[in-house]
């Protein structure tokens, strides 16, 4: 039975790597698939992983009807057993519905990969529709880490070194600390606590170096409760 599966997580948790692995595994077992992506960091019509693998893919523009496109491929003789859809957070809700229809009416497996939420912690419309329609949503097991060492759950946007919480939803970019030139906009994965405190790595470093702060981190040294137990709400 064909399935629509949404593989999700933060940026830099290995989604594109897994997308290419899935394609490899299925194609080497004699299945035939099509690859799709949108706004990959490496350019148009390419699906790239930070581990260095890349493969050409169809670019999903907003006006592309995925149902019509795939049906056309099949009627022109191309065998299609599965689709690998990367950066699926950028697809429109209509395109996600077209993917679901391909699963249900054409028996094609759809493996979609994308981040769940944007830098404001709001769901991308494509991811929302995928969560609503997918047979399964799987969280990737490799977690990106916050600078504090905890598992990161939020993708923060950093502009000129400063974390921001307002702006356009879509700004293609890479994670902070990637090789190459320093871009104006980059992303940094944080745990929720440090996201809420707007404390990315450089803000934490600046705070640690500031002469105005106490020489210990209250976050890491919580005020202890009474001996032998947790303080009750009544005190
Ligand atoms: N040189 C490297 N050696 C080993 N792992 C790496 C290297 N560079 C990046 N990675 C790993 O690759 C993963 C990111 O892969 P990628 O598929 O591009 O992520 P995503 O698509 O989720 O943004 C991260 O888990 C990162 O730790
Ligand atoms: C959080 C967030 C991300 N983006 C962009 C940045 C990247 O180009 C992609 C995610 O790619 P990855 O393969 O998962 O690393 O999404 C964005 O446009 N808006 C955001 O809020």
Short mmCIF file of C-alpha atoms and ligand atoms in Angstrom, two decimals:
data_model
loop_
_atom_site.label_atom_id
_atom_site.label_comp_id
_atom_site.label_asym_id
_atom_site.label_seq_id
_atom_site.Cartn_x
_atom_site.Cartn_y
_atom_site.Cartn_z
CA UNK A 1 0.00 0.00 0.00
CA UNK A 2 1.51 3.33 -1.03
CA UNK A 3 2.17 5.91 1.69
CA UNK A 4 2.67 9.62 2.15
CA UNK A 5 5.44 9.99 4.75
CA UNK A 6 6.71 13.31 6.12
CA UNK A 7 10.24 13.20 7.53
CA UNK A 8 10.83 16.30 9.57
CA UNK A 9 13.12 17.98 12.10
CA UNK A 10 15.12 21.16 12.46
CA UNK A 11 17.55 22.39 9.83
CA UNK A 12 20.81 20.41 9.68
CA UNK A 13 19.41 17.19 11.12
CA UNK A 14 20.09 15.15 7.98
CA UNK A 15 16.82 15.36 6.01
CA UNK A 16 18.40 15.85 2.58
CA UNK A 17 20.93 13.12 3.34
CA UNK A 18 18.09 10.75 4.20
CA UNK A 19 16.19 11.86 1.07
CA UNK A 20 19.17 10.86 -1.10
CA UNK A 21 19.62 7.62 0.85
CA UNK A 22 15.95 6.71 0.35
CA UNK A 23 16.31 7.33 -3.38
CA UNK A 24 19.46 5.22 -3.48
CA UNK A 25 17.92 2.36 -1.52
CA UNK A 26 14.76 2.23 -3.60
CA UNK A 27 16.44 2.72 -6.98
CA UNK A 28 19.04 0.02 -6.32
CA UNK A 29 16.16 -2.36 -5.55
CA UNK A 30 14.76 -1.80 -9.04
CA UNK A 31 12.18 0.83 -8.17
CA UNK A 32 11.89 3.96 -10.26
CA UNK A 33 11.46 7.39 -8.70
CA UNK A 34 11.40 11.13 -9.37
CA UNK A 35 13.16 13.72 -7.20
CA UNK A 36 11.70 17.15 -6.44
CA UNK A 37 12.95 20.11 -4.47
CA UNK A 38 12.46 23.82 -4.08
CA UNK A 39 14.97 26.58 -3.22
CA UNK A 40 17.83 24.21 -2.36
CA UNK A 41 20.79 26.15 -0.93
CA UNK A 42 23.02 24.85 -3.74
CA UNK A 43 20.83 26.28 -6.50
CA UNK A 44 17.94 25.43 -8.74
CA UNK A 45 16.88 21.89 -9.60
CA UNK A 46 19.39 20.20 -7.31
CA UNK A 47 18.90 18.20 -4.13
CA UNK A 48 21.99 18.61 -1.94
CA UNK A 49 23.12 17.28 1.42
CA UNK A 50 25.74 18.92 3.64
CA UNK A 51 27.56 15.60 3.58
CA UNK A 52 28.48 16.42 -0.02
CA UNK A 53 26.02 14.31 -2.00
CA UNK A 54 23.95 16.03 -4.69
CA UNK A 55 21.51 14.86 -7.32
CA UNK A 56 19.51 16.71 -9.93
CA UNK A 57 15.82 17.13 -9.17
CA UNK A 58 12.76 18.84 -10.59
CA UNK A 59 12.28 22.34 -9.17
CA UNK A 60 8.80 22.73 -7.66
CA UNK A 61 7.62 26.21 -8.60
CA UNK A 62 4.43 27.46 -6.97
CA UNK A 63 2.44 27.00 -10.17
CA UNK A 64 3.58 23.41 -10.80
CA UNK A 65 0.69 20.94 -10.59
CA UNK A 66 2.41 17.85 -9.20
CA UNK A 67 -0.55 15.59 -10.01
CA UNK A 68 -0.59 16.66 -13.69
CA UNK A 69 3.19 16.55 -13.96
CA UNK A 70 3.53 13.02 -12.62
CA UNK A 71 0.51 11.70 -14.53
CA UNK A 72 2.03 13.13 -17.72
CA UNK A 73 5.31 11.36 -16.98
CA UNK A 74 3.48 8.06 -16.46
CA UNK A 75 1.35 8.42 -19.60
CA UNK A 76 4.48 9.17 -21.62
CA UNK A 77 5.96 5.85 -20.52
CA UNK A 78 8.04 6.76 -17.44
CA UNK A 79 7.64 4.27 -14.60
CA UNK A 80 7.09 6.06 -11.30
CA UNK A 81 7.04 3.99 -8.10
CA UNK A 82 7.98 6.74 -5.66
CA UNK A 83 8.65 10.45 -5.29
CA UNK A 84 11.30 12.04 -3.07
CA UNK A 85 10.25 15.61 -2.24
CA UNK A 86 12.84 17.74 -0.44
CA UNK A 87 12.34 21.21 1.09
CA UNK A 88 8.65 20.31 1.19
CA UNK A 89 7.95 23.07 3.72
CA UNK A 90 8.03 25.44 0.73
CA UNK A 91 5.38 23.55 -1.28
CA UNK A 92 1.91 25.04 -1.34
CA UNK A 93 -0.93 23.26 0.51
CA UNK A 94 -2.46 22.49 -2.91
CA UNK A 95 0.75 20.77 -3.99
CA UNK A 96 0.72 18.67 -0.82
CA UNK A 97 -2.86 17.64 -1.66
CA UNK A 98 -1.67 16.69 -5.15
CA UNK A 99 0.97 14.48 -3.54
CA UNK A 100 -1.66 12.79 -1.37
CA UNK A 101 -3.78 12.16 -4.48
CA UNK A 102 -0.81 10.55 -6.25
CA UNK A 103 -0.48 8.16 -3.30
CA UNK A 104 -4.18 7.29 -3.18
CA UNK A 105 -5.07 7.17 -6.87
CA UNK A 106 -1.79 6.19 -8.54
CA UNK A 107 -0.30 3.98 -5.80
CA UNK A 108 2.92 6.04 -5.77
CA UNK A 109 4.91 6.28 -2.52
CA UNK A 110 5.71 9.86 -1.54
CA UNK A 111 8.63 10.55 0.80
CA UNK A 112 8.55 14.23 1.77
CA UNK A 113 11.30 15.98 3.74
CA UNK A 114 11.23 19.41 5.33
CA UNK A 115 11.47 21.58 8.40
CA UNK A 116 8.30 21.94 10.43
CA UNK A 117 8.41 25.54 11.58
CA UNK A 118 9.97 28.83 10.58
CA UNK A 119 12.21 31.19 12.56
CA UNK A 120 9.14 32.56 14.38
CA UNK A 121 8.20 28.98 15.43
CA UNK A 122 5.17 29.11 13.11
CA UNK A 123 4.35 26.17 10.88
CA UNK A 124 5.14 26.52 7.18
CA UNK A 125 1.87 26.09 5.22
CA UNK A 126 3.31 23.10 3.31
CA UNK A 127 4.45 21.39 6.52
CA UNK A 128 1.10 22.03 8.19
CA UNK A 129 -0.72 20.32 5.30
CA UNK A 130 1.76 17.45 5.36
CA UNK A 131 1.22 16.90 9.08
CA UNK A 132 -2.52 16.99 8.46
CA UNK A 133 -2.48 14.54 5.53
CA UNK A 134 0.54 12.25 5.95
CA UNK A 135 0.07 8.58 6.75
CA UNK A 136 3.10 8.99 9.02
CA UNK A 137 5.17 11.91 10.26
CA UNK A 138 8.63 10.88 11.39
CA UNK A 139 11.01 13.00 13.43
CA UNK A 140 14.62 12.48 12.37
CA UNK A 141 16.69 10.79 15.04
CA UNK A 142 19.86 12.87 14.62
CA UNK A 143 19.11 16.10 16.46
CA UNK A 144 20.89 19.37 15.87
CA UNK A 145 22.26 20.76 19.13
CA UNK A 146 21.81 24.13 20.77
CA UNK A 147 25.05 25.88 21.81
CA UNK A 148 24.25 24.79 25.41
CA UNK A 149 24.39 21.14 24.40
CA UNK A 150 20.66 20.40 24.64
CA UNK A 151 18.74 19.05 21.65
CA UNK A 152 17.70 21.92 19.43
CA UNK A 153 14.02 22.19 18.53
CA UNK A 154 13.83 25.65 16.96
CA UNK A 155 15.40 27.21 13.86
CA UNK A 156 16.44 30.75 14.80
CA UNK A 157 17.28 33.36 12.16
CA UNK A 158 20.39 35.43 12.75
CA UNK A 159 20.99 38.62 10.79
CA UNK A 160 24.45 40.15 11.09
CA UNK A 161 25.03 38.07 14.21
CA UNK A 162 21.80 39.14 15.94
CA UNK A 163 18.81 36.82 16.37
CA UNK A 164 15.61 38.23 14.83
CA UNK A 165 11.95 37.24 15.21
CA UNK A 166 10.40 39.36 12.47
CA UNK A 167 10.76 39.24 8.71
CA UNK A 168 9.81 37.31 5.58
CA UNK A 169 8.96 33.68 6.17
CA UNK A 170 11.16 32.45 3.32
CA UNK A 171 14.82 33.48 3.19
CA UNK A 172 16.99 30.70 1.78
CA UNK A 173 20.18 30.29 3.76
CA UNK A 174 22.56 28.03 5.60
CA UNK A 175 23.34 27.27 9.21
CA UNK A 176 25.69 29.50 11.18
CA UNK A 177 29.31 28.44 11.06
CA UNK A 178 29.09 26.86 7.60
CA UNK A 179 32.16 27.15 5.45
CA UNK A 180 32.42 30.01 2.95
CA UNK A 181 31.68 33.70 3.15
CA UNK A 182 29.74 35.08 6.10
CA UNK A 183 26.22 35.60 4.85
CA UNK A 184 23.96 38.37 6.11
CA UNK A 185 21.22 35.89 7.02
CA UNK A 186 22.01 32.57 8.61
CA UNK A 187 20.21 30.10 10.83
CA UNK A 188 21.11 28.71 14.23
CA UNK A 189 19.36 25.82 15.92
CA UNK A 190 18.46 26.49 19.54
CA UNK A 191 16.65 24.78 22.39
CA UNK A 192 13.32 26.41 23.22
CA UNK A 193 14.61 28.06 26.39
CA UNK A 194 17.40 29.88 24.63
CA UNK A 195 15.13 30.74 21.71
CA UNK A 196 12.61 32.32 24.11
CA UNK A 197 15.43 34.29 25.72
CA UNK A 198 16.71 35.36 22.28
CA UNK A 199 20.04 33.95 23.29
CA UNK A 200 21.99 32.55 20.40
CA UNK A 201 25.65 31.53 20.70
CA UNK A 202 27.10 34.98 20.10
CA UNK A 203 24.68 36.63 22.57
CA UNK A 204 25.63 34.01 25.18
CA UNK A 205 29.32 34.65 24.55
CA UNK A 206 28.83 38.40 24.84
CA UNK A 207 26.92 37.96 28.09
CA UNK A 208 29.59 35.68 29.52
CA UNK A 209 32.27 38.28 28.72
CA UNK A 210 30.29 41.22 30.06
CA UNK A 211 31.66 42.68 33.34
CA UNK A 212 28.05 43.50 34.34
CA UNK A 213 26.97 39.91 34.89
CA UNK A 214 27.59 37.69 37.86
CA UNK A 215 30.54 35.31 37.39
CA UNK A 216 28.24 32.27 37.20
CA UNK A 217 25.35 31.26 35.00
CA UNK A 218 22.06 31.14 36.92
CA UNK A 219 20.61 29.03 34.10
CA UNK A 220 23.12 26.32 34.72
CA UNK A 221 23.07 26.67 38.53
CA UNK A 222 19.36 26.73 39.44
CA UNK A 223 18.52 28.03 42.92
CA UNK A 224 18.28 24.85 45.01
CA UNK A 225 15.01 23.83 46.68
CA UNK A 226 14.69 22.86 50.36
CA UNK A 227 16.68 19.84 51.47
CA UNK A 228 14.88 16.55 50.91
CA UNK A 229 12.24 17.70 48.46
CA UNK A 230 10.84 20.06 45.84
CA UNK A 231 9.21 23.27 47.07
CA UNK A 232 5.39 22.94 46.99
CA UNK A 233 3.12 25.54 45.38
CA UNK A 234 2.02 26.54 48.88
CA UNK A 235 5.61 27.28 49.83
N1 LIG B 1 31.85 16.92 7.43
C1 LIG B 1 30.83 16.28 8.01
N2 LIG B 1 31.01 15.06 8.54
C2 LIG B 1 30.00 14.39 9.13
N3 LIG B 1 28.76 14.87 9.19
C3 LIG B 1 28.52 16.07 8.68
C4 LIG B 1 29.53 16.84 8.05
N4 LIG B 1 28.97 18.01 7.62
C5 LIG B 1 27.68 17.95 7.98
N5 LIG B 1 27.40 16.80 8.62
C6 LIG B 1 26.13 16.36 9.16
O1 LIG B 1 25.18 16.39 8.11
C7 LIG B 1 23.90 16.64 8.67
C8 LIG B 1 23.19 17.67 7.84
O2 LIG B 1 22.79 17.03 6.68
P1 LIG B 1 21.71 17.62 5.68
O3 LIG B 1 21.11 16.43 5.02
O4 LIG B 1 22.31 18.65 4.82
O5 LIG B 1 20.65 18.29 6.71
P2 LIG B 1 19.22 18.95 6.49
O6 LIG B 1 18.75 18.59 5.10
O7 LIG B 1 18.35 18.37 7.58
O8 LIG B 1 19.41 20.41 6.69
C9 LIG B 1 24.10 17.09 10.09
O9 LIG B 1 23.69 16.02 10.95
C10 LIG B 1 25.58 17.31 10.19
O10 LIG B 1 26.06 16.97 11.48
C1 LIG B 2 13.88 28.50 9.62
C2 LIG B 2 13.73 28.96 8.21
C3 LIG B 2 14.45 28.38 7.19
N1 LIG B 2 14.31 28.84 5.93
C4 LIG B 2 15.09 28.22 4.86
C5 LIG B 2 16.58 28.16 5.08
C6 LIG B 2 17.00 26.98 4.22
O1 LIG B 2 17.22 27.46 2.90
C7 LIG B 2 15.77 26.07 4.26
C8 LIG B 2 15.94 24.86 5.16
O2 LIG B 2 16.90 24.02 4.60
P1 LIG B 2 17.51 22.71 5.35
O3 LIG B 2 17.82 21.78 4.20
O4 LIG B 2 16.46 22.15 6.26
O5 LIG B 2 18.72 23.15 6.08
O6 LIG B 2 14.70 26.86 4.74
C9 LIG B 2 13.42 29.85 5.64
O7 LIG B 2 13.26 30.23 4.47
N2 LIG B 2 12.71 30.42 6.64
C10 LIG B 2 12.84 30.03 7.92
O8 LIG B 2 12.15 30.61 8.81
#
